PDB file of C-alpha atoms in Angstrom:
ATOM      1  CA  UNK A   1       0.000   0.000   0.000  1.00  0.00           C
ATOM      2  CA  UNK A   2       1.057   3.595  -0.509  1.00  0.00           C
ATOM      3  CA  UNK A   3       2.577   3.175  -3.962  1.00  0.00           C
ATOM      4  CA  UNK A   4       1.026   6.518  -4.997  1.00  0.00           C
ATOM      5  CA  UNK A   5       1.303   8.315  -1.676  1.00  0.00           C
ATOM      6  CA  UNK A   6       1.461  12.077  -2.127  1.00  0.00           C
ATOM      7  CA  UNK A   7       0.460  11.935  -5.799  1.00  0.00           C
ATOM      8  CA  UNK A   8      -2.405  13.838  -7.400  1.00  0.00           C
ATOM      9  CA  UNK A   9      -4.017  11.713 -10.112  1.00  0.00           C
ATOM     10  CA  UNK A  10      -6.634  12.693 -12.674  1.00  0.00           C
ATOM     11  CA  UNK A  11      -8.703   9.857 -14.131  1.00  0.00           C
ATOM     12  CA  UNK A  12     -11.346  10.276 -16.823  1.00  0.00           C
ATOM     13  CA  UNK A  13     -14.406   8.104 -17.329  1.00  0.00           C
ATOM     14  CA  UNK A  14     -14.794   6.814 -13.777  1.00  0.00           C
ATOM     15  CA  UNK A  15     -18.533   6.114 -13.459  1.00  0.00           C
ATOM     16  CA  UNK A  16     -17.954   2.374 -13.866  1.00  0.00           C
ATOM     17  CA  UNK A  17     -15.882  -0.332 -15.489  1.00  0.00           C
ATOM     18  CA  UNK A  18     -12.155   0.185 -15.986  1.00  0.00           C
ATOM     19  CA  UNK A  19     -12.155   3.843 -14.954  1.00  0.00           C
ATOM     20  CA  UNK A  20     -13.818   3.066 -11.636  1.00  0.00           C
ATOM     21  CA  UNK A  21     -11.385   0.216 -10.950  1.00  0.00           C
ATOM     22  CA  UNK A  22      -8.415   2.487 -11.697  1.00  0.00           C
ATOM     23  CA  UNK A  23      -9.711   5.309  -9.501  1.00  0.00           C
ATOM     24  CA  UNK A  24     -10.397   3.016  -6.539  1.00  0.00           C
ATOM     25  CA  UNK A  25      -7.008   1.291  -6.827  1.00  0.00           C
ATOM     26  CA  UNK A  26      -5.288   4.691  -6.881  1.00  0.00           C
ATOM     27  CA  UNK A  27      -7.149   5.811  -3.755  1.00  0.00           C
ATOM     28  CA  UNK A  28      -6.179   2.624  -1.941  1.00  0.00           C
ATOM     29  CA  UNK A  29      -2.551   3.290  -2.877  1.00  0.00           C
ATOM     30  CA  UNK A  30      -2.578   6.750  -1.314  1.00  0.00           C
ATOM     31  CA  UNK A  31      -3.248   9.096  -4.238  1.00  0.00           C
ATOM     32  CA  UNK A  32      -5.549  12.076  -4.176  1.00  0.00           C
ATOM     33  CA  UNK A  33      -7.816  11.162  -7.102  1.00  0.00           C
ATOM     34  CA  UNK A  34      -9.775  13.647  -9.192  1.00  0.00           C
ATOM     35  CA  UNK A  35     -12.373  11.924 -11.376  1.00  0.00           C
ATOM     36  CA  UNK A  36     -14.848  12.943 -14.049  1.00  0.00           C
ATOM     37  CA  UNK A  37     -17.549  11.463 -16.237  1.00  0.00           C
ATOM     38  CA  UNK A  38     -20.731  12.288 -18.134  1.00  0.00           C
ATOM     39  CA  UNK A  39     -22.662   9.910 -15.864  1.00  0.00           C
ATOM     40  CA  UNK A  40     -23.484  11.744 -12.643  1.00  0.00           C
ATOM     41  CA  UNK A  41     -25.181   8.765 -10.927  1.00  0.00           C
ATOM     42  CA  UNK A  42     -22.309   6.373 -11.666  1.00  0.00           C
ATOM     43  CA  UNK A  43     -19.811   8.971 -10.514  1.00  0.00           C
ATOM     44  CA  UNK A  44     -21.574   9.293  -7.179  1.00  0.00           C
ATOM     45  CA  UNK A  45     -21.432   5.520  -6.788  1.00  0.00           C
ATOM     46  CA  UNK A  46     -17.684   5.551  -7.409  1.00  0.00           C
ATOM     47  CA  UNK A  47     -17.203   8.290  -4.822  1.00  0.00           C
ATOM     48  CA  UNK A  48     -19.260   6.317  -2.308  1.00  0.00           C
ATOM     49  CA  UNK A  49     -17.158   3.200  -2.886  1.00  0.00           C
ATOM     50  CA  UNK A  50     -14.011   5.201  -2.109  1.00  0.00           C
ATOM     51  CA  UNK A  51     -15.285   6.515   1.242  1.00  0.00           C
ATOM     52  CA  UNK A  52     -12.936   5.600   4.047  1.00  0.00           C
ATOM     53  CA  UNK A  53     -10.058   4.735   1.712  1.00  0.00           C
ATOM     54  CA  UNK A  54      -8.787   8.207   0.886  1.00  0.00           C
ATOM     55  CA  UNK A  55      -9.492  11.360  -1.079  1.00  0.00           C
ATOM     56  CA  UNK A  56     -11.560  10.995  -4.256  1.00  0.00           C
ATOM     57  CA  UNK A  57     -13.515  13.838  -5.810  1.00  0.00           C
ATOM     58  CA  UNK A  58     -15.588  13.717  -8.957  1.00  0.00           C
ATOM     59  CA  UNK A  59     -16.948  16.160 -11.509  1.00  0.00           C
ATOM     60  CA  UNK A  60     -20.049  15.032 -13.404  1.00  0.00           C
ATOM     61  CA  UNK A  61     -21.514  15.560 -15.839  1.00  0.00           C
ATOM     62  CA  UNK A  62     -18.643  16.952 -17.874  1.00  0.00           C
ATOM     63  CA  UNK A  63     -18.160  16.638 -21.638  1.00  0.00           C
ATOM     64  CA  UNK A  64     -14.453  16.345 -22.350  1.00  0.00           C
ATOM     65  CA  UNK A  65     -15.022  16.526 -26.107  1.00  0.00           C
ATOM     66  CA  UNK A  66     -15.274  20.261 -25.373  1.00  0.00           C
ATOM     67  CA  UNK A  67     -11.637  21.454 -25.176  1.00  0.00           C
ATOM     68  CA  UNK A  68     -12.534  24.337 -22.857  1.00  0.00           C
ATOM     69  CA  UNK A  69     -14.209  21.940 -20.412  1.00  0.00           C
ATOM     70  CA  UNK A  70     -11.047  19.836 -20.320  1.00  0.00           C
ATOM     71  CA  UNK A  71      -8.962  22.914 -19.524  1.00  0.00           C
ATOM     72  CA  UNK A  72     -11.317  24.025 -16.756  1.00  0.00           C
ATOM     73  CA  UNK A  73     -11.271  20.571 -15.174  1.00  0.00           C
ATOM     74  CA  UNK A  74      -7.478  20.278 -15.236  1.00  0.00           C
ATOM     75  CA  UNK A  75      -6.864  23.815 -14.019  1.00  0.00           C
ATOM     76  CA  UNK A  76      -9.327  23.455 -11.151  1.00  0.00           C
ATOM     77  CA  UNK A  77      -7.768  20.172 -10.049  1.00  0.00           C
ATOM     78  CA  UNK A  78      -4.284  21.667 -10.079  1.00  0.00           C
ATOM     79  CA  UNK A  79      -5.430  24.747  -8.171  1.00  0.00           C
ATOM     80  CA  UNK A  80      -7.249  22.745  -5.497  1.00  0.00           C
ATOM     81  CA  UNK A  81      -4.544  20.132  -4.945  1.00  0.00           C
ATOM     82  CA  UNK A  82      -1.344  22.018  -5.666  1.00  0.00           C
ATOM     83  CA  UNK A  83      -0.471  20.325  -8.950  1.00  0.00           C
ATOM     84  CA  UNK A  84      -0.916  17.173 -10.993  1.00  0.00           C
ATOM     85  CA  UNK A  85       1.315  14.095 -11.094  1.00  0.00           C
ATOM     86  CA  UNK A  86      -0.674  11.483 -13.021  1.00  0.00           C
ATOM     87  CA  UNK A  87      -3.223  11.453 -15.832  1.00  0.00           C
ATOM     88  CA  UNK A  88      -5.170   8.392 -16.943  1.00  0.00           C
ATOM     89  CA  UNK A  89      -7.044   8.886 -20.213  1.00  0.00           C
ATOM     90  CA  UNK A  90      -9.815   6.308 -19.967  1.00  0.00           C
ATOM     91  CA  UNK A  91     -13.049   8.060 -20.978  1.00  0.00           C
ATOM     92  CA  UNK A  92     -14.528   6.961 -24.294  1.00  0.00           C
ATOM     93  CA  UNK A  93     -17.756   6.311 -26.160  1.00  0.00           C
ATOM     94  CA  UNK A  94     -18.117   4.104 -29.231  1.00  0.00           C
ATOM     95  CA  UNK A  95     -20.477   3.527 -32.116  1.00  0.00           C
ATOM     96  CA  UNK A  96     -20.146   0.377 -34.193  1.00  0.00           C
ATOM     97  CA  UNK A  97     -21.029  -0.447 -37.755  1.00  0.00           C
ATOM     98  CA  UNK A  98     -19.734  -2.169 -40.864  1.00  0.00           C
ATOM     99  CA  UNK A  99     -17.685   0.001 -43.194  1.00  0.00           C
ATOM    100  CA  UNK A 100     -20.373   0.064 -45.887  1.00  0.00           C
ATOM    101  CA  UNK A 101     -23.207   0.891 -43.485  1.00  0.00           C
ATOM    102  CA  UNK A 102     -21.717   3.081 -40.771  1.00  0.00           C
ATOM    103  CA  UNK A 103     -23.013   6.664 -40.963  1.00  0.00           C
ATOM    104  CA  UNK A 104     -20.357   9.340 -41.201  1.00  0.00           C
ATOM    105  CA  UNK A 105     -21.834  10.880 -38.050  1.00  0.00           C
ATOM    106  CA  UNK A 106     -21.095   7.669 -36.101  1.00  0.00           C
ATOM    107  CA  UNK A 107     -17.508   7.626 -37.380  1.00  0.00           C
ATOM    108  CA  UNK A 108     -16.986  11.223 -36.301  1.00  0.00           C
ATOM    109  CA  UNK A 109     -18.645  10.582 -32.923  1.00  0.00           C
ATOM    110  CA  UNK A 110     -16.282   7.689 -32.198  1.00  0.00           C
ATOM    111  CA  UNK A 111     -13.148   9.534 -33.290  1.00  0.00           C
ATOM    112  CA  UNK A 112     -14.211  12.518 -31.179  1.00  0.00           C
ATOM    113  CA  UNK A 113     -14.966  10.446 -28.068  1.00  0.00           C
ATOM    114  CA  UNK A 114     -11.982   8.087 -28.279  1.00  0.00           C
ATOM    115  CA  UNK A 115      -9.133  10.053 -29.879  1.00  0.00           C
ATOM    116  CA  UNK A 116      -9.879  13.779 -29.793  1.00  0.00           C
ATOM    117  CA  UNK A 117     -10.763  13.513 -26.114  1.00  0.00           C
ATOM    118  CA  UNK A 118      -7.300  12.132 -25.297  1.00  0.00           C
ATOM    119  CA  UNK A 119      -5.659  15.036 -27.118  1.00  0.00           C
ATOM    120  CA  UNK A 120      -7.836  17.648 -25.407  1.00  0.00           C
ATOM    121  CA  UNK A 121      -7.323  16.347 -21.872  1.00  0.00           C
ATOM    122  CA  UNK A 122      -3.606  15.681 -22.319  1.00  0.00           C
ATOM    123  CA  UNK A 123      -3.076  19.156 -23.759  1.00  0.00           C
ATOM    124  CA  UNK A 124      -4.909  20.645 -20.761  1.00  0.00           C
ATOM    125  CA  UNK A 125      -2.902  18.657 -18.185  1.00  0.00           C
ATOM    126  CA  UNK A 126       0.491  18.941 -19.903  1.00  0.00           C
ATOM    127  CA  UNK A 127       1.583  22.354 -18.532  1.00  0.00           C
ATOM    128  CA  UNK A 128       0.777  21.195 -14.996  1.00  0.00           C
ATOM    129  CA  UNK A 129       2.981  18.113 -15.419  1.00  0.00           C
ATOM    130  CA  UNK A 130       5.776  20.305 -16.793  1.00  0.00           C
ATOM    131  CA  UNK A 131       5.404  22.650 -13.816  1.00  0.00           C
ATOM    132  CA  UNK A 132       5.593  19.646 -11.496  1.00  0.00           C
ATOM    133  CA  UNK A 133       8.907  18.603 -13.033  1.00  0.00           C
ATOM    134  CA  UNK A 134       7.442  15.496 -14.674  1.00  0.00           C
ATOM    135  CA  UNK A 135       4.756  12.908 -14.214  1.00  0.00           C
ATOM    136  CA  UNK A 136       3.021   9.930 -15.727  1.00  0.00           C
ATOM    137  CA  UNK A 137       0.334   9.651 -18.406  1.00  0.00           C
ATOM    138  CA  UNK A 138      -1.377   6.323 -19.053  1.00  0.00           C
ATOM    139  CA  UNK A 139      -3.642   6.054 -22.079  1.00  0.00           C
ATOM    140  CA  UNK A 140      -6.216   3.297 -22.333  1.00  0.00           C
ATOM    141  CA  UNK A 141      -5.921   1.936 -25.863  1.00  0.00           C
ATOM    142  CA  UNK A 142      -7.305  -1.413 -27.031  1.00  0.00           C
ATOM    143  CA  UNK A 143      -6.359  -4.722 -28.572  1.00  0.00           C
ATOM    144  CA  UNK A 144      -8.378  -3.422 -31.541  1.00  0.00           C
ATOM    145  CA  UNK A 145      -5.678  -0.788 -32.103  1.00  0.00           C
ATOM    146  CA  UNK A 146      -3.313  -3.423 -33.464  1.00  0.00           C
ATOM    147  CA  UNK A 147      -5.579  -6.097 -34.945  1.00  0.00           C
ATOM    148  CA  UNK A 148      -9.051  -6.416 -36.421  1.00  0.00           C
ATOM    149  CA  UNK A 149     -11.987  -7.674 -34.383  1.00  0.00           C
ATOM    150  CA  UNK A 150     -13.369 -10.948 -35.738  1.00  0.00           C
ATOM    151  CA  UNK A 151     -16.746 -10.967 -33.993  1.00  0.00           C
ATOM    152  CA  UNK A 152     -18.037  -7.482 -34.816  1.00  0.00           C
ATOM    153  CA  UNK A 153     -17.290  -4.471 -36.994  1.00  0.00           C
ATOM    154  CA  UNK A 154     -15.077  -2.015 -35.083  1.00  0.00           C
ATOM    155  CA  UNK A 155     -13.522   0.120 -37.815  1.00  0.00           C
ATOM    156  CA  UNK A 156     -13.979   3.489 -36.080  1.00  0.00           C
ATOM    157  CA  UNK A 157     -13.000   2.080 -32.678  1.00  0.00           C
ATOM    158  CA  UNK A 158      -9.866   0.415 -34.048  1.00  0.00           C
ATOM    159  CA  UNK A 159      -8.855   3.544 -35.941  1.00  0.00           C
ATOM    160  CA  UNK A 160      -9.393   5.776 -32.918  1.00  0.00           C
ATOM    161  CA  UNK A 161      -7.463   3.530 -30.552  1.00  0.00           C
ATOM    162  CA  UNK A 162      -4.719   3.112 -33.144  1.00  0.00           C
ATOM    163  CA  UNK A 163      -4.493   6.883 -33.064  1.00  0.00           C
ATOM    164  CA  UNK A 164      -4.250   6.781 -29.281  1.00  0.00           C
ATOM    165  CA  UNK A 165      -1.234   4.486 -29.548  1.00  0.00           C
ATOM    166  CA  UNK A 166       0.419   6.687 -32.176  1.00  0.00           C
ATOM    167  CA  UNK A 167      -0.192   9.755 -30.011  1.00  0.00           C
ATOM    168  CA  UNK A 168       1.261   7.908 -27.025  1.00  0.00           C
ATOM    169  CA  UNK A 169       4.518   7.229 -28.859  1.00  0.00           C
ATOM    170  CA  UNK A 170       4.833  10.820 -30.057  1.00  0.00           C
ATOM    171  CA  UNK A 171       4.221  12.178 -26.561  1.00  0.00           C
ATOM    172  CA  UNK A 172       7.021   9.954 -25.260  1.00  0.00           C
ATOM    173  CA  UNK A 173       9.409  12.007 -27.394  1.00  0.00           C
ATOM    174  CA  UNK A 174       7.837  15.340 -26.543  1.00  0.00           C
ATOM    175  CA  UNK A 175       7.534  14.650 -22.821  1.00  0.00           C
ATOM    176  CA  UNK A 176      10.869  13.035 -22.093  1.00  0.00           C
ATOM    177  CA  UNK A 177      12.875  16.263 -21.715  1.00  0.00           C
ATOM    178  CA  UNK A 178      10.336  17.446 -19.129  1.00  0.00           C
ATOM    179  CA  UNK A 179      10.371  14.183 -17.194  1.00  0.00           C
ATOM    180  CA  UNK A 180       6.926  13.138 -18.441  1.00  0.00           C
ATOM    181  CA  UNK A 181       6.475   9.404 -19.025  1.00  0.00           C
ATOM    182  CA  UNK A 182       3.721   8.278 -21.401  1.00  0.00           C
ATOM    183  CA  UNK A 183       2.517   4.692 -21.708  1.00  0.00           C
ATOM    184  CA  UNK A 184      -0.523   2.741 -22.816  1.00  0.00           C
ATOM    185  CA  UNK A 185      -2.544  -0.254 -21.707  1.00  0.00           C
ATOM    186  CA  UNK A 186      -4.452  -2.242 -24.332  1.00  0.00           C
ATOM    187  CA  UNK A 187      -7.288  -4.307 -22.880  1.00  0.00           C
ATOM    188  CA  UNK A 188      -8.781  -7.199 -24.758  1.00  0.00           C
ATOM    189  CA  UNK A 189     -12.389  -8.141 -24.092  1.00  0.00           C
ATOM    190  CA  UNK A 190     -13.122  -6.951 -20.555  1.00  0.00           C
ATOM    191  CA  UNK A 191     -16.335  -7.367 -18.588  1.00  0.00           C
ATOM    192  CA  UNK A 192     -17.702  -3.836 -18.145  1.00  0.00           C
ATOM    193  CA  UNK A 193     -21.149  -2.249 -18.375  1.00  0.00           C
ATOM    194  CA  UNK A 194     -20.304  -1.280 -21.966  1.00  0.00           C
ATOM    195  CA  UNK A 195     -19.506  -4.871 -23.027  1.00  0.00           C
ATOM    196  CA  UNK A 196     -22.318  -6.579 -21.116  1.00  0.00           C
ATOM    197  CA  UNK A 197     -24.477  -6.890 -24.244  1.00  0.00           C
ATOM    198  CA  UNK A 198     -21.754  -8.945 -25.927  1.00  0.00           C
ATOM    199  CA  UNK A 199     -21.089 -11.245 -22.976  1.00  0.00           C
ATOM    200  CA  UNK A 200     -24.462 -12.019 -21.403  1.00  0.00           C
ATOM    201  CA  UNK A 201     -27.695 -13.642 -22.465  1.00  0.00           C
ATOM    202  CA  UNK A 202     -28.781 -15.791 -25.393  1.00  0.00           C
ATOM    203  CA  UNK A 203     -26.789 -15.200 -28.557  1.00  0.00           C
ATOM    204  CA  UNK A 204     -23.927 -13.473 -26.733  1.00  0.00           C
ATOM    205  CA  UNK A 205     -20.401 -13.556 -28.094  1.00  0.00           C
ATOM    206  CA  UNK A 206     -18.847 -14.876 -24.857  1.00  0.00           C
ATOM    207  CA  UNK A 207     -18.100 -18.391 -26.109  1.00  0.00           C
ATOM    208  CA  UNK A 208     -16.782 -17.154 -29.451  1.00  0.00           C
ATOM    209  CA  UNK A 209     -14.551 -14.623 -27.723  1.00  0.00           C
ATOM    210  CA  UNK A 210     -13.208 -16.885 -24.975  1.00  0.00           C
ATOM    211  CA  UNK A 211     -12.225 -19.579 -27.484  1.00  0.00           C
ATOM    212  CA  UNK A 212      -9.690 -17.111 -28.853  1.00  0.00           C
ATOM    213  CA  UNK A 213      -8.254 -16.167 -25.445  1.00  0.00           C
ATOM    214  CA  UNK A 214      -5.439 -18.520 -24.372  1.00  0.00           C
ATOM    215  CA  UNK A 215      -6.285 -18.048 -20.690  1.00  0.00           C
ATOM    216  CA  UNK A 216      -9.880 -18.995 -21.494  1.00  0.00           C
ATOM    217  CA  UNK A 217     -11.673 -16.094 -19.843  1.00  0.00           C
ATOM    218  CA  UNK A 218     -12.544 -12.463 -20.421  1.00  0.00           C
ATOM    219  CA  UNK A 219     -10.722  -9.825 -18.396  1.00  0.00           C
ATOM    220  CA  UNK A 220     -12.001  -7.902 -15.406  1.00  0.00           C
ATOM    221  CA  UNK A 221     -11.594  -4.159 -14.768  1.00  0.00           C
ATOM    222  CA  UNK A 222      -9.217  -4.871 -11.889  1.00  0.00           C
ATOM    223  CA  UNK A 223      -6.903  -6.705 -14.294  1.00  0.00           C
ATOM    224  CA  UNK A 224      -6.524  -3.541 -16.340  1.00  0.00           C
ATOM    225  CA  UNK A 225      -6.275  -1.335 -13.247  1.00  0.00           C
ATOM    226  CA  UNK A 226      -3.295  -3.340 -11.996  1.00  0.00           C
ATOM    227  CA  UNK A 227      -1.336  -2.610 -15.170  1.00  0.00           C
ATOM    228  CA  UNK A 228      -2.300   1.062 -15.059  1.00  0.00           C
ATOM    229  CA  UNK A 229      -1.213   1.295 -11.431  1.00  0.00           C
ATOM    230  CA  UNK A 230       2.227  -0.085 -12.253  1.00  0.00           C
ATOM    231  CA  UNK A 231       2.765   2.368 -15.126  1.00  0.00           C
ATOM    232  CA  UNK A 232       1.548   5.310 -13.051  1.00  0.00           C
ATOM    233  CA  UNK A 233       3.775   4.480 -10.091  1.00  0.00           C
ATOM    234  CA  UNK A 234       7.438   5.254  -9.485  1.00  0.00           C
ATOM    235  CA  UNK A 235       8.129   1.539  -9.953  1.00  0.00           C
ATOM    236  CA  UNK A 236       7.882   2.295 -13.674  1.00  0.00           C
ATOM    237  CA  UNK A 237      10.118   5.340 -13.367  1.00  0.00           C
ATOM    238  CA  UNK A 238      12.228   4.319 -16.382  1.00  0.00           C
ATOM    239  CA  UNK A 239       9.334   3.026 -18.477  1.00  0.00           C
ATOM    240  CA  UNK A 240       8.028   5.268 -21.243  1.00  0.00           C
ATOM    241  CA  UNK A 241       6.553   4.185 -24.559  1.00  0.00           C
ATOM    242  CA  UNK A 242       5.290   0.819 -23.334  1.00  0.00           C
ATOM    243  CA  UNK A 243       1.993  -0.667 -24.468  1.00  0.00           C
ATOM    244  CA  UNK A 244       0.915  -3.428 -22.105  1.00  0.00           C
ATOM    245  CA  UNK A 245      -1.740  -5.805 -23.491  1.00  0.00           C
ATOM    246  CA  UNK A 246      -4.154  -7.052 -20.826  1.00  0.00           C
ATOM    247  CA  UNK A 247      -5.949  -9.618 -22.948  1.00  0.00           C
ATOM    248  CA  UNK A 248      -5.332 -13.115 -21.637  1.00  0.00           C
ATOM    249  CA  UNK A 249      -2.811 -13.705 -24.411  1.00  0.00           C
ATOM    250  CA  UNK A 250      -5.127 -12.884 -27.316  1.00  0.00           C
ATOM    251  CA  UNK A 251      -2.584 -10.687 -29.085  1.00  0.00           C
ATOM    252  CA  UNK A 252      -0.180 -13.598 -29.448  1.00  0.00           C
ATOM    253  CA  UNK A 253      -2.413 -15.885 -31.517  1.00  0.00           C
ATOM    254  CA  UNK A 254      -3.897 -15.703 -35.004  1.00  0.00           C
TER     255      UNK A 254
END
């Protein structure tokens, strides 16, 4: 315990799933955690779960696809807590569709909510990390960033998350002289509220998906949070530019 003691961490998309797991693990490890989400009810639940473990505050609803909202959120967090040490870019929203049927509006929505949002929030937090003398950024990418999805059409999602990885690598170069480390975590299929429709009930994709996972099971949010915690902590002080797959081995097979 205490791996993030004294750190101020900003985490986006914390109303449930991976974001909630990351925020709660950070609190348990001693960080002051500043959260945000569009979902006000889910955000309150996350805050309630953190009671007694440490300091966790949340702003909701907030739309981080608005660059000015991202700046206000980052600046307020830095002012209230004396700076920022860690940023986890987790928030996202996706629309799916085959390439020949997906409306342009759905493509633009996904790119905005999965790639643009990472740029806006990182740009807003960046000067605070520089002022701090360095820090850690962890971007949540996806297995779909590096390979196609066989069970459903994910062209916009894969393209957006591929962009997140490319941005991660560029920020490694830009942030290094200021002591800013930038890494990514790429989950495979993970059981979250957003994936429930694919994993539960008649006709779900669970069996099809798990047959292609060497460990034979879908991931849990805490699995992803553990990798994020390592990259955010000083234990990874000489790690920048890593992309850790948390996918049960899926990335290693055809």
